[in-house]
PDB file of C-alpha atoms in Angstrom:
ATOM      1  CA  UNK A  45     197.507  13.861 192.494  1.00  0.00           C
ATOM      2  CA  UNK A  46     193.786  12.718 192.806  1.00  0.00           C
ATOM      3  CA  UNK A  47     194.211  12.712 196.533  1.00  0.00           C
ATOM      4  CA  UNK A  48     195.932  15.587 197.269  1.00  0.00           C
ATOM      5  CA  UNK A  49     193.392  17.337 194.613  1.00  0.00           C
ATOM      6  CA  UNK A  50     190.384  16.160 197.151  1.00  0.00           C
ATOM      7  CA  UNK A  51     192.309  17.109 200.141  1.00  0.00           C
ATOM      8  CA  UNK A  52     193.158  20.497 198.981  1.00  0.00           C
ATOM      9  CA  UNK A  53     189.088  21.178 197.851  1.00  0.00           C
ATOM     10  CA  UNK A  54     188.132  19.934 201.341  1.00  0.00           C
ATOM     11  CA  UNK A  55     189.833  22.334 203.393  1.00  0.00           C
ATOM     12  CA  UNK A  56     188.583  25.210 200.515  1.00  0.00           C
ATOM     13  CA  UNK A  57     185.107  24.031 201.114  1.00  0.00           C
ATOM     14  CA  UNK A  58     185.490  24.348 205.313  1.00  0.00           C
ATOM     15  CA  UNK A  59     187.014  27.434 204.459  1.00  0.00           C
ATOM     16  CA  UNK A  60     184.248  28.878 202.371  1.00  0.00           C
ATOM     17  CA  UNK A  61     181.729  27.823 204.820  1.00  0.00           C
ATOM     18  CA  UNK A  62     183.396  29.604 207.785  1.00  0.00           C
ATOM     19  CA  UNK A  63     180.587  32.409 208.577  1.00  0.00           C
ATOM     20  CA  UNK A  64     183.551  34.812 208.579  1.00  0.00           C
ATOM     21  CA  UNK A  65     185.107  33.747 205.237  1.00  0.00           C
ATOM     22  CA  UNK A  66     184.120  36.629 203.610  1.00  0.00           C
ATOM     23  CA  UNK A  67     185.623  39.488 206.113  1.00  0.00           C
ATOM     24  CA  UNK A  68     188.755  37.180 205.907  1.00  0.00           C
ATOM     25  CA  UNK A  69     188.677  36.859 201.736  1.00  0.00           C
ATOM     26  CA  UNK A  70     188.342  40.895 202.019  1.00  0.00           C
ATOM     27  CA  UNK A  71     191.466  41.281 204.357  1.00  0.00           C
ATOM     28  CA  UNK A  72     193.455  39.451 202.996  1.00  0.00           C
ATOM     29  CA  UNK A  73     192.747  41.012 198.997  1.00  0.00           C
ATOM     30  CA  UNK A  74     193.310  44.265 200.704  1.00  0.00           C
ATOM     31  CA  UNK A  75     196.533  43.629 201.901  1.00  0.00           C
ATOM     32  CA  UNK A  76     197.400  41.887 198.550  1.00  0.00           C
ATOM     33  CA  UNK A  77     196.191  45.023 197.018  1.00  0.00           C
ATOM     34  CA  UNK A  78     197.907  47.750 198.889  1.00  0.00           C
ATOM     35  CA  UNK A  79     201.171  45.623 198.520  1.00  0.00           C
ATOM     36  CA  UNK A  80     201.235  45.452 195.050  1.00  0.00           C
ATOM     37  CA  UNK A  81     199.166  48.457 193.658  1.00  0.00           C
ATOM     38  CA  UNK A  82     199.047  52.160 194.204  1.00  0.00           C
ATOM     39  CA  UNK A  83     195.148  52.511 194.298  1.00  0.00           C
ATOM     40  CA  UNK A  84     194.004  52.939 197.491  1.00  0.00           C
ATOM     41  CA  UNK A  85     190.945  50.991 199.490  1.00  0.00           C
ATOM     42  CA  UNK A  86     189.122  52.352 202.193  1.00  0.00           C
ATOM     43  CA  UNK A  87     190.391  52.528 205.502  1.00  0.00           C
ATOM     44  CA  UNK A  88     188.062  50.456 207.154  1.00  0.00           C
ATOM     45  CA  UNK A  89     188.658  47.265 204.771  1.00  0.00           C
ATOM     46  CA  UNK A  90     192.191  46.842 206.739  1.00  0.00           C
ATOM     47  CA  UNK A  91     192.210  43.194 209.203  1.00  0.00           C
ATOM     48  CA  UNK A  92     192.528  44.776 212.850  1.00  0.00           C
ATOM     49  CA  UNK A  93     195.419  42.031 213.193  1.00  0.00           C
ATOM     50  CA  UNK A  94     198.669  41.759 210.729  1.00  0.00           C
ATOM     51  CA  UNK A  95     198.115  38.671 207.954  1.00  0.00           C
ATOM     52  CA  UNK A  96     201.037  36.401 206.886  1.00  0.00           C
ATOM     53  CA  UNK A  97     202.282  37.322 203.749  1.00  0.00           C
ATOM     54  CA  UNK A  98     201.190  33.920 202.745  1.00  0.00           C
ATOM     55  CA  UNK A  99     197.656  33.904 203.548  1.00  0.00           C
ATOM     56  CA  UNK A 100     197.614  37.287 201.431  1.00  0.00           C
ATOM     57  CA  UNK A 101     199.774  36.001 198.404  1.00  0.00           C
ATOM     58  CA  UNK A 102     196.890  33.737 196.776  1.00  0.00           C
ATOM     59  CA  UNK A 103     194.795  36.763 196.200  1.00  0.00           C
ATOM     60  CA  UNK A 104     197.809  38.029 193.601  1.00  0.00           C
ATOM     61  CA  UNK A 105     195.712  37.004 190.311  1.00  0.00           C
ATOM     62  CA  UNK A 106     192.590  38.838 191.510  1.00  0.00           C
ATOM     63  CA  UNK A 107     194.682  41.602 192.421  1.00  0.00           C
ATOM     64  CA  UNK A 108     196.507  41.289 189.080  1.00  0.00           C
ATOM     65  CA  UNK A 109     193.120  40.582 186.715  1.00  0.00           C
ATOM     66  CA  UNK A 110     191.726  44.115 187.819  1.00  0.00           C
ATOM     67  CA  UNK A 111     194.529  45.677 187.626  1.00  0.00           C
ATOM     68  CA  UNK A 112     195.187  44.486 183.819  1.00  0.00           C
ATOM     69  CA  UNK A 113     190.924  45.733 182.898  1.00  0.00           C
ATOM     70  CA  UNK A 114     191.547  48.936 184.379  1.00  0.00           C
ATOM     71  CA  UNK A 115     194.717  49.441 182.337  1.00  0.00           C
ATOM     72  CA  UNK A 116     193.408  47.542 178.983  1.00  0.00           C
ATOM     73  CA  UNK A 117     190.353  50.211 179.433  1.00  0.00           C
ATOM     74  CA  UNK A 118     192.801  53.074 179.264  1.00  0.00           C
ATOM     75  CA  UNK A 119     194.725  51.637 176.339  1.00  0.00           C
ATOM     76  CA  UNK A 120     190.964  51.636 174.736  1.00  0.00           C
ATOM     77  CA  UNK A 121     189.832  54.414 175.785  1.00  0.00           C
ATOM     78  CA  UNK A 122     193.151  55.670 173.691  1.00  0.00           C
ATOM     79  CA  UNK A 123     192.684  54.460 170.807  1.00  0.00           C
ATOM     80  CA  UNK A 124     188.929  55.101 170.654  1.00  0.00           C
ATOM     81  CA  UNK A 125     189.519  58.733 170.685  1.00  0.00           C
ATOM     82  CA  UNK A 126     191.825  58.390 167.465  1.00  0.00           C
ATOM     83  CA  UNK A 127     195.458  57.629 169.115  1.00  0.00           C
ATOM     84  CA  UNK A 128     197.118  54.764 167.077  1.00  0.00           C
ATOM     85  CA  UNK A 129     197.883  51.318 168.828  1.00  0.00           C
ATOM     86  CA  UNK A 130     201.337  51.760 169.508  1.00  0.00           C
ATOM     87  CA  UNK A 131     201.220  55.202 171.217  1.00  0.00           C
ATOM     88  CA  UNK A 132     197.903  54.296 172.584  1.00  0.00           C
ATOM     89  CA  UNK A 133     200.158  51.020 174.229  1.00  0.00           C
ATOM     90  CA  UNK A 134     202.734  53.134 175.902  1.00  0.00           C
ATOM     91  CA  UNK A 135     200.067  55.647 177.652  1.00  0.00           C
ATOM     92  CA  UNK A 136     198.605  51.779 178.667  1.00  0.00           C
ATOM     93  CA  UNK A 137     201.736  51.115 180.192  1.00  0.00           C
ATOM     94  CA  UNK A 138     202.844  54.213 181.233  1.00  0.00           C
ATOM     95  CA  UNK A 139     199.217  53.852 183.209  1.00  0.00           C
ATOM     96  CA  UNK A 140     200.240  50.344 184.370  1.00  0.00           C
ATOM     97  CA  UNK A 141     203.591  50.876 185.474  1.00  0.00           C
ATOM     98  CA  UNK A 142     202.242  54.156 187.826  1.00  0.00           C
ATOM     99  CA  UNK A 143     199.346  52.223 188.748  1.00  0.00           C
ATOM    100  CA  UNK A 144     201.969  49.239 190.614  1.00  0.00           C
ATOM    101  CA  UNK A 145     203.517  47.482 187.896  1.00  0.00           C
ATOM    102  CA  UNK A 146     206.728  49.095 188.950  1.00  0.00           C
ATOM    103  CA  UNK A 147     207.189  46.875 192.098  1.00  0.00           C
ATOM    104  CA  UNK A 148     207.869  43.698 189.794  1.00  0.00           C
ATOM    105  CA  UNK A 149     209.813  45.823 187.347  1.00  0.00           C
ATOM    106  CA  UNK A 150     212.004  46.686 190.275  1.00  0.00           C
ATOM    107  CA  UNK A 151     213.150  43.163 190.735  1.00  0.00           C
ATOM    108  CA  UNK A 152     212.870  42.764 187.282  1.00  0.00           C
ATOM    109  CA  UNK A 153     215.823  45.003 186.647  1.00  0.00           C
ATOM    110  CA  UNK A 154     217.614  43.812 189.687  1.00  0.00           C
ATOM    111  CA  UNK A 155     217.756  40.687 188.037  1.00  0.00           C
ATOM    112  CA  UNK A 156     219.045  41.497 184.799  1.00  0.00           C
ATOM    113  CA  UNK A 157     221.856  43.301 186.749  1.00  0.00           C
ATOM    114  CA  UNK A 158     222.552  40.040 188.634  1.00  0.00           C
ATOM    115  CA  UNK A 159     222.333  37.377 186.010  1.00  0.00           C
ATOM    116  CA  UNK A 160     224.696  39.844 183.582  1.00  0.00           C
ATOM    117  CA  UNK A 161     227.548  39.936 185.729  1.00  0.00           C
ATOM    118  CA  UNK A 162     228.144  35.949 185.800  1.00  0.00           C
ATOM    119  CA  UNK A 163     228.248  36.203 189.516  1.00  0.00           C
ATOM    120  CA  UNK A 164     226.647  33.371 191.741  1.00  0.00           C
ATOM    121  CA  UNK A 165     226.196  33.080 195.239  1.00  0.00           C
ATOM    122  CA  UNK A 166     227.196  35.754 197.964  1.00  0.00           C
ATOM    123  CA  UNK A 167     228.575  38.024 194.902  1.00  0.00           C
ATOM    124  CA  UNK A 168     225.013  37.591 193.227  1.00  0.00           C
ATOM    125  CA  UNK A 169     223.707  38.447 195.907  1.00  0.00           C
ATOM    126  CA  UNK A 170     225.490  41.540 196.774  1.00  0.00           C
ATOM    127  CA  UNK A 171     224.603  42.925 193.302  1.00  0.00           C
ATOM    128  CA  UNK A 172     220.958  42.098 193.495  1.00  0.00           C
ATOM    129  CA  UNK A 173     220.610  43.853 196.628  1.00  0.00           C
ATOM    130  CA  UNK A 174     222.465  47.389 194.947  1.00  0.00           C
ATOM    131  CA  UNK A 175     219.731  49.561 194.428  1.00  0.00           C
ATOM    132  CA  UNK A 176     221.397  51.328 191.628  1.00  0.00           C
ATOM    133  CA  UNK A 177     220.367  50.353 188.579  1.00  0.00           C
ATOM    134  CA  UNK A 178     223.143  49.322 186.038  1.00  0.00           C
ATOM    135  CA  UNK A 179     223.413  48.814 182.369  1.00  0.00           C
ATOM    136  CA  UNK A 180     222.197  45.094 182.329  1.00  0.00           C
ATOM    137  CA  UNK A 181     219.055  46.075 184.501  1.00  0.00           C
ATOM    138  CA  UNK A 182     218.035  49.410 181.963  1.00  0.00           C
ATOM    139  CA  UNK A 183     218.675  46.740 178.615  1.00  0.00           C
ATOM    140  CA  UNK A 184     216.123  44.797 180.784  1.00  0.00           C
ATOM    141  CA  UNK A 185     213.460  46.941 181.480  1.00  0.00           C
ATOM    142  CA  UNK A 186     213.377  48.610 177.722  1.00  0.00           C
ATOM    143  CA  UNK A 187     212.973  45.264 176.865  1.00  0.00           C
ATOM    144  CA  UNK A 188     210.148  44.998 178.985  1.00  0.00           C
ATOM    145  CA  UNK A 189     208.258  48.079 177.528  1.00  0.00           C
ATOM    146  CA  UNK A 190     209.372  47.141 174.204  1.00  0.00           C
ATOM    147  CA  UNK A 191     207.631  44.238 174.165  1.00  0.00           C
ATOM    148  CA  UNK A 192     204.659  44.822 176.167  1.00  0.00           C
ATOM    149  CA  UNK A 193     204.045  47.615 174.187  1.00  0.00           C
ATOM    150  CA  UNK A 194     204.951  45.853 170.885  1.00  0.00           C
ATOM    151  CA  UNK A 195     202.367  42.973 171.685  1.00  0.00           C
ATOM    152  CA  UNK A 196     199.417  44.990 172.650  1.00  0.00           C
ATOM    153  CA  UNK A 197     199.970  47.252 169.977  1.00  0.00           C
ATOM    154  CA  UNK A 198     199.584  44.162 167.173  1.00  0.00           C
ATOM    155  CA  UNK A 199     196.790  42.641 168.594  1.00  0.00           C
ATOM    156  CA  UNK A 200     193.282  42.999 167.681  1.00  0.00           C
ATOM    157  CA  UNK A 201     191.304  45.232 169.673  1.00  0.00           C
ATOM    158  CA  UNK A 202     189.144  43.036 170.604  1.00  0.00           C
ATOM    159  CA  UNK A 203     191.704  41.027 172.252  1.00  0.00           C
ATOM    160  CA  UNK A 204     193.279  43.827 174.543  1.00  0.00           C
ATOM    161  CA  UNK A 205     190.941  43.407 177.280  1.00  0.00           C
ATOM    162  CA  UNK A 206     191.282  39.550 177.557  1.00  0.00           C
ATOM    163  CA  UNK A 207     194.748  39.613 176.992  1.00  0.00           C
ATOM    164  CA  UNK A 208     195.745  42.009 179.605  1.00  0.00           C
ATOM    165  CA  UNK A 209     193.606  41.409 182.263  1.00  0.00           C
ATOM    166  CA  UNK A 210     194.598  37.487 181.957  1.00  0.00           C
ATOM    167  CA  UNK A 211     198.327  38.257 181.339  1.00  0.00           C
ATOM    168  CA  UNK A 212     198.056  40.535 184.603  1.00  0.00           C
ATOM    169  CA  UNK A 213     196.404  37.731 186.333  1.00  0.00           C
ATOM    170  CA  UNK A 214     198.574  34.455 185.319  1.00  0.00           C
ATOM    171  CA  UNK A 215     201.340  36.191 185.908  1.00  0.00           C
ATOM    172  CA  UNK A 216     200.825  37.264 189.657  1.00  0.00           C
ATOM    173  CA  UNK A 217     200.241  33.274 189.898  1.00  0.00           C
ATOM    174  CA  UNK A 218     203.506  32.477 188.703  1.00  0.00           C
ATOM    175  CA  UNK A 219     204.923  34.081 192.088  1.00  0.00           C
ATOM    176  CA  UNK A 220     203.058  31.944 193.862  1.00  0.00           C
ATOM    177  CA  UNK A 221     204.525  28.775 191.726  1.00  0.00           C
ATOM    178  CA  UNK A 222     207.851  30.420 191.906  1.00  0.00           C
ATOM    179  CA  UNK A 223     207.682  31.181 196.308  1.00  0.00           C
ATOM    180  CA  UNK A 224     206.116  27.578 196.552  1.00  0.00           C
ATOM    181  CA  UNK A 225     209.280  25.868 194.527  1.00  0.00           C
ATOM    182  CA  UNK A 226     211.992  27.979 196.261  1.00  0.00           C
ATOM    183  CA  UNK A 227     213.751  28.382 199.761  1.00  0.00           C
ATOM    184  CA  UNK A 228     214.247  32.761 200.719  1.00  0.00           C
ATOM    185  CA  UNK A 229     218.119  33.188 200.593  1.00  0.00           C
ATOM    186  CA  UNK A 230     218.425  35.300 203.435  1.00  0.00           C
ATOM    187  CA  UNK A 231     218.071  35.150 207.422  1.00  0.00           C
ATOM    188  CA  UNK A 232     215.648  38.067 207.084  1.00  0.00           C
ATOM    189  CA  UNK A 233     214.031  39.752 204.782  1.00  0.00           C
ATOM    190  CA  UNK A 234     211.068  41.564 203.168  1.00  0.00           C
ATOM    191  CA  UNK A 235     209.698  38.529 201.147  1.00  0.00           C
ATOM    192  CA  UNK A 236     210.933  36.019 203.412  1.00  0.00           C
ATOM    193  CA  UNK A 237     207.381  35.000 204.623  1.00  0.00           C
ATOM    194  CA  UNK A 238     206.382  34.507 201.526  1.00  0.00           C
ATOM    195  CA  UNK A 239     208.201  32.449 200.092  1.00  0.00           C
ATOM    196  CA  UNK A 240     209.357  30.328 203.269  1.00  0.00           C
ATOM    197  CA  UNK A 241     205.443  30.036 204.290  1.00  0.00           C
ATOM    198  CA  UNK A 242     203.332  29.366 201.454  1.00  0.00           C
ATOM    199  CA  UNK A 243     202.175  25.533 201.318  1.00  0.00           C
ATOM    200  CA  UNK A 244     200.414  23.344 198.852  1.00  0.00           C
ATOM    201  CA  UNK A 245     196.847  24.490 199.818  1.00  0.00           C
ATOM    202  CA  UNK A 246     198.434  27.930 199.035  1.00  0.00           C
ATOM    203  CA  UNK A 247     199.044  27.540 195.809  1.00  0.00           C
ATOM    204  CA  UNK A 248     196.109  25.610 195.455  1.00  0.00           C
ATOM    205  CA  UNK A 249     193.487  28.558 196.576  1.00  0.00           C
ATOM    206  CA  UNK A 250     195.615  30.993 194.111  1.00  0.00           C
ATOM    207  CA  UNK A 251     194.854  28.547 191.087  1.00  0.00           C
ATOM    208  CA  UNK A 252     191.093  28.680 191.898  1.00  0.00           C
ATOM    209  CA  UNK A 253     191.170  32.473 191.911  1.00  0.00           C
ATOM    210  CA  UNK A 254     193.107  32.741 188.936  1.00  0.00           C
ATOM    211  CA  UNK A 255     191.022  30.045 187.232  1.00  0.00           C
ATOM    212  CA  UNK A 256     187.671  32.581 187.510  1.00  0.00           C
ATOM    213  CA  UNK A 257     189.152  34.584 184.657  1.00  0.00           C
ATOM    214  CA  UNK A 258     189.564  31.505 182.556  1.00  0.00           C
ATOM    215  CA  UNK A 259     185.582  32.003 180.440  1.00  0.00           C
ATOM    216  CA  UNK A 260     187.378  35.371 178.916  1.00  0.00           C
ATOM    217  CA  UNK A 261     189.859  33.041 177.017  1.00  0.00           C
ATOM    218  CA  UNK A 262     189.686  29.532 178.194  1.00  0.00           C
ATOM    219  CA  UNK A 263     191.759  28.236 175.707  1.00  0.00           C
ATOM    220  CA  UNK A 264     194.441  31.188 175.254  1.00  0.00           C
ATOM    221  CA  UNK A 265     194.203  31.274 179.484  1.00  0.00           C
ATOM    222  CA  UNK A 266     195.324  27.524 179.583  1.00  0.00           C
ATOM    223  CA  UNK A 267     198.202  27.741 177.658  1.00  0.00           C
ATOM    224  CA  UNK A 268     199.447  30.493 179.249  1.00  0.00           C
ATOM    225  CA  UNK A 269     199.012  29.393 182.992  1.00  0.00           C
ATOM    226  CA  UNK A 270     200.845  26.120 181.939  1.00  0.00           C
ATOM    227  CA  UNK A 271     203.799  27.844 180.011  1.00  0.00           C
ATOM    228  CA  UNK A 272     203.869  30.324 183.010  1.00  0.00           C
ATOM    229  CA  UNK A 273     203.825  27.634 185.922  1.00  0.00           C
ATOM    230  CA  UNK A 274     206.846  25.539 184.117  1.00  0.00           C
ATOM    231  CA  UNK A 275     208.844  29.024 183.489  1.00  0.00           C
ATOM    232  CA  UNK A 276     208.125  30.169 187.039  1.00  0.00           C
ATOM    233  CA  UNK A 277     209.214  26.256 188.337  1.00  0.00           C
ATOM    234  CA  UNK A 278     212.432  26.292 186.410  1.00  0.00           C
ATOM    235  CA  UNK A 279     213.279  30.360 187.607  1.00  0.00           C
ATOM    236  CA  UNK A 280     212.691  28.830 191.284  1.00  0.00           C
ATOM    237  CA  UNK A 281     214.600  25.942 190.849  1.00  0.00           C
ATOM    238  CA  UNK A 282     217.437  27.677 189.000  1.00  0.00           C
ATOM    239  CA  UNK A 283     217.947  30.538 191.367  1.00  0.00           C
ATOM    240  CA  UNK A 284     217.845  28.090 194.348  1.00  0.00           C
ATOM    241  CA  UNK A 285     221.124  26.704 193.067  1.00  0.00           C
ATOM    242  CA  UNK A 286     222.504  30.292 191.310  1.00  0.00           C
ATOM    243  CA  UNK A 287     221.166  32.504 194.030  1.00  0.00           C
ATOM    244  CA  UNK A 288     220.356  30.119 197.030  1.00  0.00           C
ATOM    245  CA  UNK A 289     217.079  30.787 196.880  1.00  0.00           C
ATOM    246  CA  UNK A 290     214.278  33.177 195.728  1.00  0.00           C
ATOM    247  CA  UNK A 291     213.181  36.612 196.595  1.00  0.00           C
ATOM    248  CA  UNK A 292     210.949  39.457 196.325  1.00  0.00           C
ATOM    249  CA  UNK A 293     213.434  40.257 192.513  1.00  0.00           C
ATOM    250  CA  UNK A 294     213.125  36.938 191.588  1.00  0.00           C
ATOM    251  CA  UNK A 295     209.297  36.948 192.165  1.00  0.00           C
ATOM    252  CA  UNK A 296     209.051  40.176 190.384  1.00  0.00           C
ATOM    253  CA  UNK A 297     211.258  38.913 187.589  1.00  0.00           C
ATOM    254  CA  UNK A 298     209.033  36.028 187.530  1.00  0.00           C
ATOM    255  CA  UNK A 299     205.442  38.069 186.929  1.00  0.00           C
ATOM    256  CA  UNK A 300     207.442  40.182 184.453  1.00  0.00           C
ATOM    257  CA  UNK A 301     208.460  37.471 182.298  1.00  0.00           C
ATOM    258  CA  UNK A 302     205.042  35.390 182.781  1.00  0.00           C
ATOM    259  CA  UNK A 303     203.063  38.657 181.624  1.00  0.00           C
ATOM    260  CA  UNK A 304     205.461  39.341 178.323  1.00  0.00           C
ATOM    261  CA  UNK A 305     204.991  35.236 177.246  1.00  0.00           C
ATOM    262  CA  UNK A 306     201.150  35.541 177.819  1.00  0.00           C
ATOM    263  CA  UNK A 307     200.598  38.723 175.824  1.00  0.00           C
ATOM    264  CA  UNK A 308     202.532  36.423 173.269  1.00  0.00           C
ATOM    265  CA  UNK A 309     200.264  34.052 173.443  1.00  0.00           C
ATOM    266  CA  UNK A 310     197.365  36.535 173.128  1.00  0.00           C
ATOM    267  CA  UNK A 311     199.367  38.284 169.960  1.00  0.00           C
ATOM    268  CA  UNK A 312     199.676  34.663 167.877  1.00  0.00           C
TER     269      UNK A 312
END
């Protein structure tokens, strides 16, 4: 662990002290960014040459940590001008879901219509890939509003920011566990670079980014990134064997899942 732990910084450091580290940090956040958010970045912020999914996917808890302030500063700005905390959590995550969320919810939903038929293998598949959404996949996402919604709307104030922004962020890292511990199901396919691709160092460079948010709540932040890692291993592992394999739903279903059990966390 010690070794690999040196290794890993090594190549960071070489990598941080390339002169064009920066304009390749920025390129690869932007197409991070435009993947998973609707907010859009200038024009002249996009790499001249196409970026591995991979070499973009590390980025996912920056990308995630800003997206959970601005929403958090919605939900605040809500209740400051007199809505109550559970209204004030549903115009949060009404602004959330607009905002991007919506790509993870997708697979989210996908997921819950897969896993409720009792299906594995080529039949799981098949049902996964429907785009219709059917009753197991709408019981899913209330569930996920319910409890989003139910958990930011119990917490302190004071604790909104924090919690969503690191929720946001840990859980975007949890892909990055759960394409690092599983094999893409599929010849081809949208997320298939992603998940086939990304190596140790990978995983390694997300950790670091999502471990710049941990001041805000270092102790809240730690528990959550390891219950998140371990739920995001066993999803990988599990749908290697029930799915053969993981894909963009079972990434999305991932950061879904890793998001609700950190705004737990933040709500004890």
């Amino acid at each position: 662990m010690k070794k690999k732990f040196i290794e890993n910084m090594t190549i960071l450091e070489n990598e941080i002290k390339n002169k064009d580290f920066r304009k390749n940090a920025l390129s690869r956040f932007t197409v991070m960014w435009t993947l998973i958010t609707r907010y859009p970045l200038p024009q002249k912020w996009w790499p001249k040459e196409i970026i591995p999914g991979y070499k973009a996917m590390p980025y996912a808890p920056a990308v995630g940590a800003i997206m959970g302030i601005i929403t958090a500063l919605v939900t605040l700005f809500a209740i400051l001008i007199g809505i109550p905390k559970l209204p004030a959590s549903w115009i949060g995550i009404a602004f959330y879901t607009l905002s991007g969320w919506a790509i993870h919810l997708d697979g989210w939903g996908d997921l819950w219509d897969g896993m409720g038929s009792g299906k594995s293998g080529e039949e799981l598949r098949e049902i996964i890939k429907d785009s219709r959404l059917g009753s197991f996949g709408a019981i899913g996402l209330l569930l996920a509003f319910g409890l989003w919604t139910s958990l930011v709307s119990t917490m302190e104030t004071a604790k909104i920011l924090p919690a969503l922004m690191t929720s946001a962020s840990v859980a975007r890292f949890s892909m990055c566990v759960s394409a690092f511990n599983g094999t893409y199901p599929w010849e081809k396919g949208l997320a298939k670079g992603w998940v086939e691709d990304i190596k140790e160092y990978d995983l390694f460079y997300s950790f670091v980014i999502a471990l710049l948010i941990m001041p805000f709540a270092p102790f809240r932040w730690l528990i959550s990134i390891i219950i998140s890692t371990l739920v995001a291993r066993k999803i990988a592992k599990y749908m290697n064997n029930r799915l053969g394999g993981v894909n963009g739903d079972v990434l999305g279903a991932t950061e879904v899942l890793c998001e609700i059990i950190t705004l737990a966390v933040f709500s004890i």
